[in-house]
mmCIF file of C-alpha atoms in Angstrom:
data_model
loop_
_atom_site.group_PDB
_atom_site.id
_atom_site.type_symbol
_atom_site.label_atom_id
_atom_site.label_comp_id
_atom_site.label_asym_id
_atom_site.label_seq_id
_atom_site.Cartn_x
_atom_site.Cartn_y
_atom_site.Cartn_z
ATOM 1 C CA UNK A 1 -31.259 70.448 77.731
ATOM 2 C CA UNK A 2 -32.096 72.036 74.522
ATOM 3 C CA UNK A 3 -32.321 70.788 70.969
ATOM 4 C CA UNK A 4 -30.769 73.043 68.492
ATOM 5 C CA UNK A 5 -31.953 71.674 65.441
ATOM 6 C CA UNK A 6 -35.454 73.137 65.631
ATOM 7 C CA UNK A 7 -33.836 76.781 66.266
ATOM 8 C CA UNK A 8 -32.068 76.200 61.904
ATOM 9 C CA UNK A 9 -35.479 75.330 60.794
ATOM 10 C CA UNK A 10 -36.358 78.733 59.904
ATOM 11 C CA UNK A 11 -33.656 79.358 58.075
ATOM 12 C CA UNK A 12 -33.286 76.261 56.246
ATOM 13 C CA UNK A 13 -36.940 77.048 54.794
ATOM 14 C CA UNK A 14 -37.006 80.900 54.969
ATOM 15 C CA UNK A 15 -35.757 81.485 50.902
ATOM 16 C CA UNK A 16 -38.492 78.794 49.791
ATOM 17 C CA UNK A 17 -41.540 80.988 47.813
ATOM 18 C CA UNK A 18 -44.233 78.059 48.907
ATOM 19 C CA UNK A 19 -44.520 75.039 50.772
ATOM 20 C CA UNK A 20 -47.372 72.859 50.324
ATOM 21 C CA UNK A 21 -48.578 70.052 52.051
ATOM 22 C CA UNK A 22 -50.374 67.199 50.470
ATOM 23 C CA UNK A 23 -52.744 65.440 53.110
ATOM 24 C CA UNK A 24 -55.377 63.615 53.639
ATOM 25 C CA UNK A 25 -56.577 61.505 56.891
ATOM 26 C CA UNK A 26 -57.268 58.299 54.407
ATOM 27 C CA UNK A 27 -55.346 56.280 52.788
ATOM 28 C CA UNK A 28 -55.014 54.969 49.253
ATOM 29 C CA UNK A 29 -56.143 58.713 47.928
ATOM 30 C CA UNK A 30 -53.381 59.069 45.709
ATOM 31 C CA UNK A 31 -51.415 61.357 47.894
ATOM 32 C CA UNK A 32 -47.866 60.386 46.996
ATOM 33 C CA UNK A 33 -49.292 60.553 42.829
ATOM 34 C CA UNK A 34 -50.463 64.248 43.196
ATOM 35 C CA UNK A 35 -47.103 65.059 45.290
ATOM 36 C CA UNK A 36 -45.229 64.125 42.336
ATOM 37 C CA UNK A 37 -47.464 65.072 39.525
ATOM 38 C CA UNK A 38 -47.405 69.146 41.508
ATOM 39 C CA UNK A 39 -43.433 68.701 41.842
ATOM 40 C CA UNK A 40 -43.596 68.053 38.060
ATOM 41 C CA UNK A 41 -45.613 70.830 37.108
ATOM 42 C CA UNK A 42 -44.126 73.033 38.974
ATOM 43 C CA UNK A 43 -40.977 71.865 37.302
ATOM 44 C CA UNK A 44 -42.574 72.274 33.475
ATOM 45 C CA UNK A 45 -43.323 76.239 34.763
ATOM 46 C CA UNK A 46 -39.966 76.698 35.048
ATOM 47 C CA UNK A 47 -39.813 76.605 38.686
ATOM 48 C CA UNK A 48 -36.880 74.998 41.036
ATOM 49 C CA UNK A 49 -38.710 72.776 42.579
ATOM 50 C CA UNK A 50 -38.362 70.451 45.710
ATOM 51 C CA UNK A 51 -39.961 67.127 46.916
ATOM 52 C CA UNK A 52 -40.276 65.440 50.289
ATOM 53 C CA UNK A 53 -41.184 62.362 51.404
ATOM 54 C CA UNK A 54 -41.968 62.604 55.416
ATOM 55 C CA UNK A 55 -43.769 58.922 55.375
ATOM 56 C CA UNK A 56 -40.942 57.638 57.385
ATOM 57 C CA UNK A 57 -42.331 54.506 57.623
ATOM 58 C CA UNK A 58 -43.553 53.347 54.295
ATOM 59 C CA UNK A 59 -42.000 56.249 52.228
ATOM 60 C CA UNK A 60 -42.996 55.251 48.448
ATOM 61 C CA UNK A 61 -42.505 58.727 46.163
ATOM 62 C CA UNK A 62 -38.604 57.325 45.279
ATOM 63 C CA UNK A 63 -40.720 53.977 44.132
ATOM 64 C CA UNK A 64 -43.126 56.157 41.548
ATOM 65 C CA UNK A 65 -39.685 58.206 40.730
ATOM 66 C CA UNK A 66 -38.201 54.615 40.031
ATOM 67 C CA UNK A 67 -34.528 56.054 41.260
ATOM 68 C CA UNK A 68 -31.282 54.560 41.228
ATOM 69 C CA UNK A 69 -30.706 52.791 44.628
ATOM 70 C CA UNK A 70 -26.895 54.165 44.222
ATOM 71 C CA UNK A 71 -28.129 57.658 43.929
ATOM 72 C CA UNK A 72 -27.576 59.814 47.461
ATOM 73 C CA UNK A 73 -27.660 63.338 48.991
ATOM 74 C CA UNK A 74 -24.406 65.122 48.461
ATOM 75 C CA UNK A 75 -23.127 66.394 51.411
ATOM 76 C CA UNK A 76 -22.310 69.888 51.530
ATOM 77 C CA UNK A 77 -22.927 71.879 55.146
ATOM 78 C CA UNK A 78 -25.720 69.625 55.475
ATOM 79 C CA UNK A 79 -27.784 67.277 52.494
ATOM 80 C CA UNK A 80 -28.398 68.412 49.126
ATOM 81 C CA UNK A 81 -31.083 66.281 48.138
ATOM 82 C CA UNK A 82 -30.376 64.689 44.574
ATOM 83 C CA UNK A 83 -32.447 66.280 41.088
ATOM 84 C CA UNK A 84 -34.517 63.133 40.182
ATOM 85 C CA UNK A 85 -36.797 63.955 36.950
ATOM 86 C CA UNK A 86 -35.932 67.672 37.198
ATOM 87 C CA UNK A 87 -37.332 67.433 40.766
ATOM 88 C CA UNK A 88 -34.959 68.329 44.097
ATOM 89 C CA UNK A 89 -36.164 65.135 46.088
ATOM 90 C CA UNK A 90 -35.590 63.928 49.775
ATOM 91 C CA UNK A 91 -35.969 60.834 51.397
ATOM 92 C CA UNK A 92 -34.856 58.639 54.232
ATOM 93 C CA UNK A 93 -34.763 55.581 51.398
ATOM 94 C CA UNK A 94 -31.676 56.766 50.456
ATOM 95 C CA UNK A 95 -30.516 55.269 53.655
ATOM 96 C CA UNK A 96 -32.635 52.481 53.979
ATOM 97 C CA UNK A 97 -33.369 51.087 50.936
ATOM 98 C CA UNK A 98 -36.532 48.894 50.759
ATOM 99 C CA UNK A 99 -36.263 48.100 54.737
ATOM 100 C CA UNK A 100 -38.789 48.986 56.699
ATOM 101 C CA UNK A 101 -39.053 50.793 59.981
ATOM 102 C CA UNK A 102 -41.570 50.607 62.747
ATOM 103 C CA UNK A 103 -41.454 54.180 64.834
ATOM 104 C CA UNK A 104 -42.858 55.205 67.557
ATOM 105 C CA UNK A 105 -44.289 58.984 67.875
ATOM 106 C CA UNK A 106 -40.957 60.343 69.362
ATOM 107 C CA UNK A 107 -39.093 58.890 66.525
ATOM 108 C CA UNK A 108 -41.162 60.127 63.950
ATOM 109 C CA UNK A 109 -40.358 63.412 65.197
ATOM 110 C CA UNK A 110 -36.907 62.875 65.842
ATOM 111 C CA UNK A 111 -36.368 62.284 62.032
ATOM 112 C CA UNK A 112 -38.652 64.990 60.621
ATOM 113 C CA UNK A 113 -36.827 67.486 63.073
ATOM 114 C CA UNK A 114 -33.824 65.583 61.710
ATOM 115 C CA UNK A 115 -34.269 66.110 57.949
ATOM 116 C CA UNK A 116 -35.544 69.685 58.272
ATOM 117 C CA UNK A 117 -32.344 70.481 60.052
ATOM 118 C CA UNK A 118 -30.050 69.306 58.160
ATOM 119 C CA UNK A 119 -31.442 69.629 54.478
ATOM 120 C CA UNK A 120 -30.448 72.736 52.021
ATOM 121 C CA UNK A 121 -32.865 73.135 49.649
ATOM 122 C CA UNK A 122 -30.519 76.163 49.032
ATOM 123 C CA UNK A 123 -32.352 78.304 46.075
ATOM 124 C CA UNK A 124 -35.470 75.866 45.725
ATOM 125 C CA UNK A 125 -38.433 77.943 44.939
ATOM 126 C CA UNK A 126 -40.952 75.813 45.548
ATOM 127 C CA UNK A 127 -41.484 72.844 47.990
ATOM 128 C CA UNK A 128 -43.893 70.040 47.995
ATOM 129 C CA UNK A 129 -44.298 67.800 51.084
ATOM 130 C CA UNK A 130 -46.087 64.538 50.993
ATOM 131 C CA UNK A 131 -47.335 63.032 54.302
ATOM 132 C CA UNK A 132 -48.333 60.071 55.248
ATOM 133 C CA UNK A 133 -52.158 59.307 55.858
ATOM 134 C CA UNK A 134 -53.344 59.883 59.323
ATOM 135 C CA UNK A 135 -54.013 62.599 61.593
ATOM 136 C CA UNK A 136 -51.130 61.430 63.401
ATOM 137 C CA UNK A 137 -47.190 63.226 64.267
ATOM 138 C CA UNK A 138 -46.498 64.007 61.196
ATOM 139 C CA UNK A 139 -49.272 65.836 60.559
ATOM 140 C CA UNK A 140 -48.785 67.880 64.311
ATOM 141 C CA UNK A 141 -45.292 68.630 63.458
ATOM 142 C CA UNK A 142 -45.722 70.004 60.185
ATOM 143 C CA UNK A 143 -48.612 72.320 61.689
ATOM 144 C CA UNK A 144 -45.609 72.879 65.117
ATOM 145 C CA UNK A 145 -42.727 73.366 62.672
ATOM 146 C CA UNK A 146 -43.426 74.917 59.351
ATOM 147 C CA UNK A 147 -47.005 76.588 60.554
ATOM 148 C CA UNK A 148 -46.705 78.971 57.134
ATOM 149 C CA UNK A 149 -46.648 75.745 55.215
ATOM 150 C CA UNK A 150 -49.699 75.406 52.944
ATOM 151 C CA UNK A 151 -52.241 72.585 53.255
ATOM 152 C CA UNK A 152 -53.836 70.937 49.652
ATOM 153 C CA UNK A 153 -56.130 68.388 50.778
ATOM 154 C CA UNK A 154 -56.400 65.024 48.499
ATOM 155 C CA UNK A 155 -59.904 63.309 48.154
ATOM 156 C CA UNK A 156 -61.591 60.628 45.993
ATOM 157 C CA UNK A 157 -64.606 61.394 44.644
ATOM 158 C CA UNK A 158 -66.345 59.004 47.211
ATOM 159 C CA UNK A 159 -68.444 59.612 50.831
ATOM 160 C CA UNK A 160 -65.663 57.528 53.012
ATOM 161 C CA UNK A 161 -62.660 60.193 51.664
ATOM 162 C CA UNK A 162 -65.392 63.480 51.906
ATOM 163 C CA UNK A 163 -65.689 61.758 54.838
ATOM 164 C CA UNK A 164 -62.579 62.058 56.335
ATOM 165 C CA UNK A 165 -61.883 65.693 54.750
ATOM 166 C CA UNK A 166 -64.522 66.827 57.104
ATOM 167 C CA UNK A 167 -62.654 64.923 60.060
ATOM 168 C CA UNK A 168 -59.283 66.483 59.090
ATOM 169 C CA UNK A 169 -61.263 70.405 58.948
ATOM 170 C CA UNK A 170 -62.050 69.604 62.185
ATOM 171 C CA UNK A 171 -59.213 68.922 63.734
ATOM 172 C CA UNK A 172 -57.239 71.301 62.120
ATOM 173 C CA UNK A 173 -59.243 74.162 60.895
ATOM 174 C CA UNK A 174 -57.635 76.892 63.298
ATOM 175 C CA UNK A 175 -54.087 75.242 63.355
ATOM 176 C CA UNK A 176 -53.095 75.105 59.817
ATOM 177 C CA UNK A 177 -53.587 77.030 56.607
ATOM 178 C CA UNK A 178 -55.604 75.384 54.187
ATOM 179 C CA UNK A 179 -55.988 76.367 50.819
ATOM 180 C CA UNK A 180 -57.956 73.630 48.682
ATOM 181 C CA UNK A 181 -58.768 70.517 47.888
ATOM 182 C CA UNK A 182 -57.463 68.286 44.948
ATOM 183 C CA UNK A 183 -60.047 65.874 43.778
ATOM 184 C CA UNK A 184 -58.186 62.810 42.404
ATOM 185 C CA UNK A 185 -59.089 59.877 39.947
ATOM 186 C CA UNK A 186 -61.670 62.027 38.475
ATOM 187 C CA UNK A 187 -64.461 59.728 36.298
ATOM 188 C CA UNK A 188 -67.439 62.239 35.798
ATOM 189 C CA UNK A 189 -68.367 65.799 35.003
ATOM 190 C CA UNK A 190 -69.068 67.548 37.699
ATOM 191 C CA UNK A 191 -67.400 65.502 40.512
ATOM 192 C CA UNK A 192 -67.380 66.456 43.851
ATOM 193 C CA UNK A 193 -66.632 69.911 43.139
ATOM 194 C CA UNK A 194 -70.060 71.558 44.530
ATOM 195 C CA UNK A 195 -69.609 69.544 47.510
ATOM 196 C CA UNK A 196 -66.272 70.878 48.187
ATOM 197 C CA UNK A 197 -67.259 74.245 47.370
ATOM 198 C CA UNK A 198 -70.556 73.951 49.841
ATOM 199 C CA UNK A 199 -67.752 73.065 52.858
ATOM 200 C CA UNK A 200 -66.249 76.581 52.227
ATOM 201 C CA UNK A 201 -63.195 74.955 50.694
ATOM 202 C CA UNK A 202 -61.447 75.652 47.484
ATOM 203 C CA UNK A 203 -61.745 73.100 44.827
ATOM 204 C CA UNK A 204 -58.230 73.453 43.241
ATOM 205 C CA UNK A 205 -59.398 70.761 40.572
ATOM 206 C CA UNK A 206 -59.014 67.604 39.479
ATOM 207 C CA UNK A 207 -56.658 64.817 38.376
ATOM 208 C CA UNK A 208 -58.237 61.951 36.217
ATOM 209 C CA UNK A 209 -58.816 58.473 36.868
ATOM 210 C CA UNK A 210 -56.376 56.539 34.397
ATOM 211 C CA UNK A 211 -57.172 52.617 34.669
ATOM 212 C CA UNK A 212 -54.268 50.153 34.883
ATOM 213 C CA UNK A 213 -52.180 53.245 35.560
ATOM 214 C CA UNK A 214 -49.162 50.997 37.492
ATOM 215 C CA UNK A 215 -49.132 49.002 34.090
ATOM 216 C CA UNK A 216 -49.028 52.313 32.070
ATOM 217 C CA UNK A 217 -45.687 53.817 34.335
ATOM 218 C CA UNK A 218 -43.943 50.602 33.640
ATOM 219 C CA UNK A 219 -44.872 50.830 29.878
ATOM 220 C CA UNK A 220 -44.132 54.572 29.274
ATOM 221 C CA UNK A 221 -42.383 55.308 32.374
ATOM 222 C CA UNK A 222 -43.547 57.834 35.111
ATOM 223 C CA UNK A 223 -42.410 61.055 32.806
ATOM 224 C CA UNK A 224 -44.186 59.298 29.763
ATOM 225 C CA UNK A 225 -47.208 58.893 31.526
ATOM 226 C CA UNK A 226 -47.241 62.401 33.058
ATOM 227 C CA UNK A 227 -46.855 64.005 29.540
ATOM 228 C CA UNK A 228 -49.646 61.548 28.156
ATOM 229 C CA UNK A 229 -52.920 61.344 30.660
ATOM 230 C CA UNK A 230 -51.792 64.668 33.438
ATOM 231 C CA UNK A 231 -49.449 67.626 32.965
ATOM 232 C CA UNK A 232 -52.592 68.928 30.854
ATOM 233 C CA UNK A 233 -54.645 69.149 34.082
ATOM 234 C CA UNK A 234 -51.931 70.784 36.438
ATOM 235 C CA UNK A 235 -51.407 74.106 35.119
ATOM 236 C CA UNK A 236 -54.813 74.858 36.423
ATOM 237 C CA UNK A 237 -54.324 73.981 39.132
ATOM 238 C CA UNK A 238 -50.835 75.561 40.086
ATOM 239 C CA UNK A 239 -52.083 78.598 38.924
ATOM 240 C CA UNK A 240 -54.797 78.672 41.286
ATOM 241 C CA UNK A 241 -52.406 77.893 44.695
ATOM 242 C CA UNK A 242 -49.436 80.285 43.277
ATOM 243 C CA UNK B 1 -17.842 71.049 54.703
ATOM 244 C CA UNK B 2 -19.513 68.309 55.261
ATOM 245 C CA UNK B 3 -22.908 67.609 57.758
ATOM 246 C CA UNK B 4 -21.359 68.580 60.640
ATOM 247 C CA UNK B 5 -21.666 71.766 59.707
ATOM 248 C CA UNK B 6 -25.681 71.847 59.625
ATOM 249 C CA UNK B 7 -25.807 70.444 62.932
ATOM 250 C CA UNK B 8 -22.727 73.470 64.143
ATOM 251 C CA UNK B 9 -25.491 75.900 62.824
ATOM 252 C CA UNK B 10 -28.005 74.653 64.501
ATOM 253 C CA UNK B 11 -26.093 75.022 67.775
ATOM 254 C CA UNK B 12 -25.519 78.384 67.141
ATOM 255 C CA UNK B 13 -28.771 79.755 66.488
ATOM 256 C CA UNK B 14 -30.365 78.063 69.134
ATOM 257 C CA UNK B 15 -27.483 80.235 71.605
ATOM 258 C CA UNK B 16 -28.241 83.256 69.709
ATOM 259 C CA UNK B 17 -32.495 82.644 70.467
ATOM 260 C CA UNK B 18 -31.444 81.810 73.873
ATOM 261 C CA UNK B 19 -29.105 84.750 74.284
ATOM 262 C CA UNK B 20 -31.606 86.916 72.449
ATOM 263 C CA UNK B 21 -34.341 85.572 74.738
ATOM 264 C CA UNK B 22 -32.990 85.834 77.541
ATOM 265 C CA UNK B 23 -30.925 89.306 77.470
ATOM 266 C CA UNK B 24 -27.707 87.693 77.410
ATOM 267 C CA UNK B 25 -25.246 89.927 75.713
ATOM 268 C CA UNK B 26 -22.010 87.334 76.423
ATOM 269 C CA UNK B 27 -22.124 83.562 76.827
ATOM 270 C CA UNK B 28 -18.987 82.320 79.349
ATOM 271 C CA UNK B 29 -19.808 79.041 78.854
ATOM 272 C CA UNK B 30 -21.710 76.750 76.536
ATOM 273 C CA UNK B 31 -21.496 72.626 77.340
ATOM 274 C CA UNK B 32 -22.824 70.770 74.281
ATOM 275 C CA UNK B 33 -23.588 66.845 74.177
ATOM 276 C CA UNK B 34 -22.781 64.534 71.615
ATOM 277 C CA UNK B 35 -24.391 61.286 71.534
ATOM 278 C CA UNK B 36 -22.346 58.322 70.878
ATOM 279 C CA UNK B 37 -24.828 57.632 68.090
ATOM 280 C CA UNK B 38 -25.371 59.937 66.277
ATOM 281 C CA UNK B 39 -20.860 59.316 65.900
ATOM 282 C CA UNK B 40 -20.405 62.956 64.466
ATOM 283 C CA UNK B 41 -16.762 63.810 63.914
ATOM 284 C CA UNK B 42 -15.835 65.973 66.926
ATOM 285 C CA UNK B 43 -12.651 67.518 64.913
ATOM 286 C CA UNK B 44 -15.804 68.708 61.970
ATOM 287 C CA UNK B 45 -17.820 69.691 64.216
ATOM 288 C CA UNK B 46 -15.325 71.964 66.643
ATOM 289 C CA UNK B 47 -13.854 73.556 63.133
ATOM 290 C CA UNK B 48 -17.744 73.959 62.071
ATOM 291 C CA UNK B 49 -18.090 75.948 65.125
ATOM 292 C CA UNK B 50 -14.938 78.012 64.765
ATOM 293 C CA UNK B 51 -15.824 79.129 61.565
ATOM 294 C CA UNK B 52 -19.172 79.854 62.409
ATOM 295 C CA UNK B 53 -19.022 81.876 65.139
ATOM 296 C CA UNK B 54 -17.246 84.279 63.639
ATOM 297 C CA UNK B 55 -20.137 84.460 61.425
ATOM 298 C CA UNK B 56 -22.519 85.267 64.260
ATOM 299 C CA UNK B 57 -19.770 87.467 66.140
ATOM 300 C CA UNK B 58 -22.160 90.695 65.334
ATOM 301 C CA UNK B 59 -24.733 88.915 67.812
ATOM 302 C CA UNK B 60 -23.291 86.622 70.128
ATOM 303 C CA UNK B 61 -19.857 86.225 71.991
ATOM 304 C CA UNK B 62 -18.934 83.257 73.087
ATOM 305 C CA UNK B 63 -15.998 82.041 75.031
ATOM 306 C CA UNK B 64 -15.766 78.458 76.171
ATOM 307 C CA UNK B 65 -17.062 75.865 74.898
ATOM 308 C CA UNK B 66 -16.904 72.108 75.963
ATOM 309 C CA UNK B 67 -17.987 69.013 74.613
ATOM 310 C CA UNK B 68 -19.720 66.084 76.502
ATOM 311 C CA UNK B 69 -19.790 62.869 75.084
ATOM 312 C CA UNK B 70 -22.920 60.869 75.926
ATOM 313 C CA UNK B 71 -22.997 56.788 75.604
ATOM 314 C CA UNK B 72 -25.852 55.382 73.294
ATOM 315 C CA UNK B 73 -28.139 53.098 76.089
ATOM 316 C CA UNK B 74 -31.535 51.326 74.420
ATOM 317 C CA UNK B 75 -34.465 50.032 76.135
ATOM 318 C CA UNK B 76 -36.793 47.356 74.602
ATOM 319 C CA UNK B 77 -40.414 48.448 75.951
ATOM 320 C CA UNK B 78 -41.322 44.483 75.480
ATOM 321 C CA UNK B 79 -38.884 42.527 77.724
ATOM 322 C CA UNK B 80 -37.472 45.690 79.269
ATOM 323 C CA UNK B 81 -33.837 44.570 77.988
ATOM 324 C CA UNK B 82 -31.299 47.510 78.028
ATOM 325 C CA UNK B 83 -28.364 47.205 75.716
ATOM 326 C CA UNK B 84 -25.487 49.675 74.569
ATOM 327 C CA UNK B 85 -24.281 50.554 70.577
ATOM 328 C CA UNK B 86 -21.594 48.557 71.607
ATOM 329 C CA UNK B 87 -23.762 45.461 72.106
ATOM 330 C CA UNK B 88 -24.627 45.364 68.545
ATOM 331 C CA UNK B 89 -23.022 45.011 65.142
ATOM 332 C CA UNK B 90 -23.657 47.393 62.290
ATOM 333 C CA UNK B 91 -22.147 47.954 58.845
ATOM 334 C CA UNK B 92 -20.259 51.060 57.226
ATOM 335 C CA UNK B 93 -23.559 51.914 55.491
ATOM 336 C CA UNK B 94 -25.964 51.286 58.212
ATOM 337 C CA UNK B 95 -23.365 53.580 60.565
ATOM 338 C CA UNK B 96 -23.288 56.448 57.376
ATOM 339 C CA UNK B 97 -27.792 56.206 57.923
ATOM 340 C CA UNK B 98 -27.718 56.284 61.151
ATOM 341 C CA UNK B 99 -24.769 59.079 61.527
ATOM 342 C CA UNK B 100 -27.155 60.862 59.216
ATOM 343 C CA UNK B 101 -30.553 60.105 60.882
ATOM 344 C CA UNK B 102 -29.885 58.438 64.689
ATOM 345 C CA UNK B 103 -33.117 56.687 64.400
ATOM 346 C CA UNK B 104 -32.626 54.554 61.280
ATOM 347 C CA UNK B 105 -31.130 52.491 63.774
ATOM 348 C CA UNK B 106 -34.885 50.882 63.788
ATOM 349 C CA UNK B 107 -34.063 49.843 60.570
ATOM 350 C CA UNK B 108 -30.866 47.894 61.632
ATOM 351 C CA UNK B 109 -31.323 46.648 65.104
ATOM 352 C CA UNK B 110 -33.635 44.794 67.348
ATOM 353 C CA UNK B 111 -34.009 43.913 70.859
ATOM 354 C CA UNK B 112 -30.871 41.652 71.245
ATOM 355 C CA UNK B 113 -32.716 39.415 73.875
ATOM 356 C CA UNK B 114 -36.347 39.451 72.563
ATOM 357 C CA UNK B 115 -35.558 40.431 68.497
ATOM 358 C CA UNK B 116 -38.791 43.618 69.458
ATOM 359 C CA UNK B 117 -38.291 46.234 67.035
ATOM 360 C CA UNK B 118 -39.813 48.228 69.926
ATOM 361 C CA UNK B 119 -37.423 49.717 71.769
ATOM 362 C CA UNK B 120 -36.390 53.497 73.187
ATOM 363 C CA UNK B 121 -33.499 55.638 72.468
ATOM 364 C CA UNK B 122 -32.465 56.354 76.082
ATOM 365 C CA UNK B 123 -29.592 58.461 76.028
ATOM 366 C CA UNK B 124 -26.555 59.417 73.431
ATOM 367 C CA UNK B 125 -29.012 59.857 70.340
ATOM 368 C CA UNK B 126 -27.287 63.484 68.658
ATOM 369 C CA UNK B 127 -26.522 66.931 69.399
ATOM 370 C CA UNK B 128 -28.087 68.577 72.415
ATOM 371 C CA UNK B 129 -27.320 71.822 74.034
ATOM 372 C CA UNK B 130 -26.516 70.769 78.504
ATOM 373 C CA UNK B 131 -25.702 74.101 79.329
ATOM 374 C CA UNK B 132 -25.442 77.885 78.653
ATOM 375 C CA UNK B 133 -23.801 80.271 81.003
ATOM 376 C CA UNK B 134 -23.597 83.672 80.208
ATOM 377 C CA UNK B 135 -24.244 87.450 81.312
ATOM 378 C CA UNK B 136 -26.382 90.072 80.926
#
């Protein structure tokens, strides 16, 4: 028995300039926020840009991107994922809505093989993948099935998330390619950047810690609030992973 | 074309790896599954393939090709209960998620005799590749 859809990965990714991979092994780092805010950027260079969501089980990017619930992938020899805020975005909440799903490993791969398969990013030029926290499938299968993909690492200036940056090196030093580390909700010159730098990592540089920032994406909306407290600090930063 | 193209594409370049791998220069016979769940439409998918391989003509040849269809069976791993698709009622948009992404189904369906979200996929998910006969 063999499954075909791994043998189209390739080639469903092979015209893509970049992939990058937002981790970390904690949660509540801001993951999804930096996903979005890079996809953005990216966008603002000019860039075609794509965004997806492989947290299968609590997937919350379409939440921050605040998208019509009729909006869906147009089908064309596979899923052209919809252009939400200039952004090429995929998600399994087009087909589930709010619900929630419990999966087991298996099924976790299942639908990552799934998406990968059948998606056409078709002339995308950039990709940005947000993961769920965890050094769990997704994680193994991103490192199995796109192993050129490009690893930014997302920490809080704090010793539990340094913490766990030095877990996920660990684990995965020799297995995936990591470029940097994006310290988010920045408060104080200086940071954690030495500390990054002194683990032989790249500090990519830093997003800023906006209070009341759910409030703020309400009020402005999230393209109002980009503009206003964080496109300023991207450039930097893409130009430093492109 | 629709999605059952993707998944026609995917077929064919896993044959051509195999082929390729294997030093297979003709295939005589290729037996493809489809799962009851995944509920592709077999008329798609056969014109999908069609079309395709004359795309990949320049590196594989293929003759026959047959098509296997494989029932859907579940297994709860908390009461051991094992139902079929049949067993349980879905909508036109939970069929469309599921058609799209066979394991959505979590999102629709529990254990009929225990309500466990837990359960295994145990045969008839999607596409799978039984058997490839060919020469060298």
């Amino acid at each position: 028995m063999i499954d075909p859809r791994t043998s189209v990965i390739y080639k469903r990714l092979k015209e893509i300039k970049k992939i990058f991979i937002i981790a970390s092994s904690k949660g509540g780092v801001g993951k999804t926020l930096i996903s979005i805010l890079l996809s953005m950027g990216f966008r603002d260079l000019g860039f075609k840009t794509g965004l997806l969501d492989i947290d299968f089980t609590n997937p919350s990017c379409h939440i921050l991107f605040n998208i019509d619930p009729s909006i869906k992938p147009t089908e064309e020899k596979g899923l052209i994922p919809p252009t939400v805020n200039g952004v090429r975005f995929m998600t399994i909440s087009y087909f589930i809505g709010e619900s929630g799903v419990a999966l087991r490993g298996q099924d976790v791969d299942n639908i990552f093989r799934e998406i990968l398969a059948i998606t056409r990013w078709n002339d995308t030029e950039y990709l940005i993948i947000d993961t769920p926290p965890g050094l769990g499938d997704e994680l193994l299968d991103l490192a199995t099935l796109i192993p050129w993909g490009e690893v930014i690492l997302v920490t809080l200036p704090n010793r539990l998330s340094l913490t766990s940056i030095k877990r996920m090196i660990g684990i995965f030093k020799d297995q995936i390619k990591l470029i940097g580390v994006i310290e988010n909700m920045w408060r104080q010159e200086r940071g954690i950047r030495d500390i990054i730098i002194n683990m032989d990592l790249k500090y990519l540089g830093y997003i800023p810690y906006v209070d009341r920032l759910d409030d703020l994406i309400e009020k402005f909306g999230l393209e109002g609030v980009y503009k206003k407290f964080f496109s300023e600090y991207l450039s930097g930063i893409i130009s430093s992973i492109l | 074309m629709v999605h059952e193209w993707s998944l026609a594409e995917a077929v064919l370049e896993a044959v051509k790896k195999v082929a390729i791998d294997s030093g297979i220069s003709k295939i005589n016979r290729l037996i493809i599954g489809l799962g009851e769940l995944q509920n592709i439409d077999i008329e798609l998918f056969k014109e999908s393939i069609e079309i395709l391989k004359g795309e990949y003509s320049s590196e594989i040849q293929i003759d026959e090709i047959e098509f296997e269809d494989e029932e859907a069976v579940f297994k709860c791993r908390r009461c051991g209960e094992v139902w079929r698709l049949r067993d349980v009622e879905l909508g036109e948009d939970e069929r469309e998620a599921i058609h799209f992404i066979p394991e959505l189904l979590h999102a629709f369906v529990k254990c009929p005799r225990c309500n466990s979200v837990d359960y295994e996929i145990l045969s008839g998910r999607g596409v799978v590749i039984k058997r490839i006969e060919g020469v060298k």
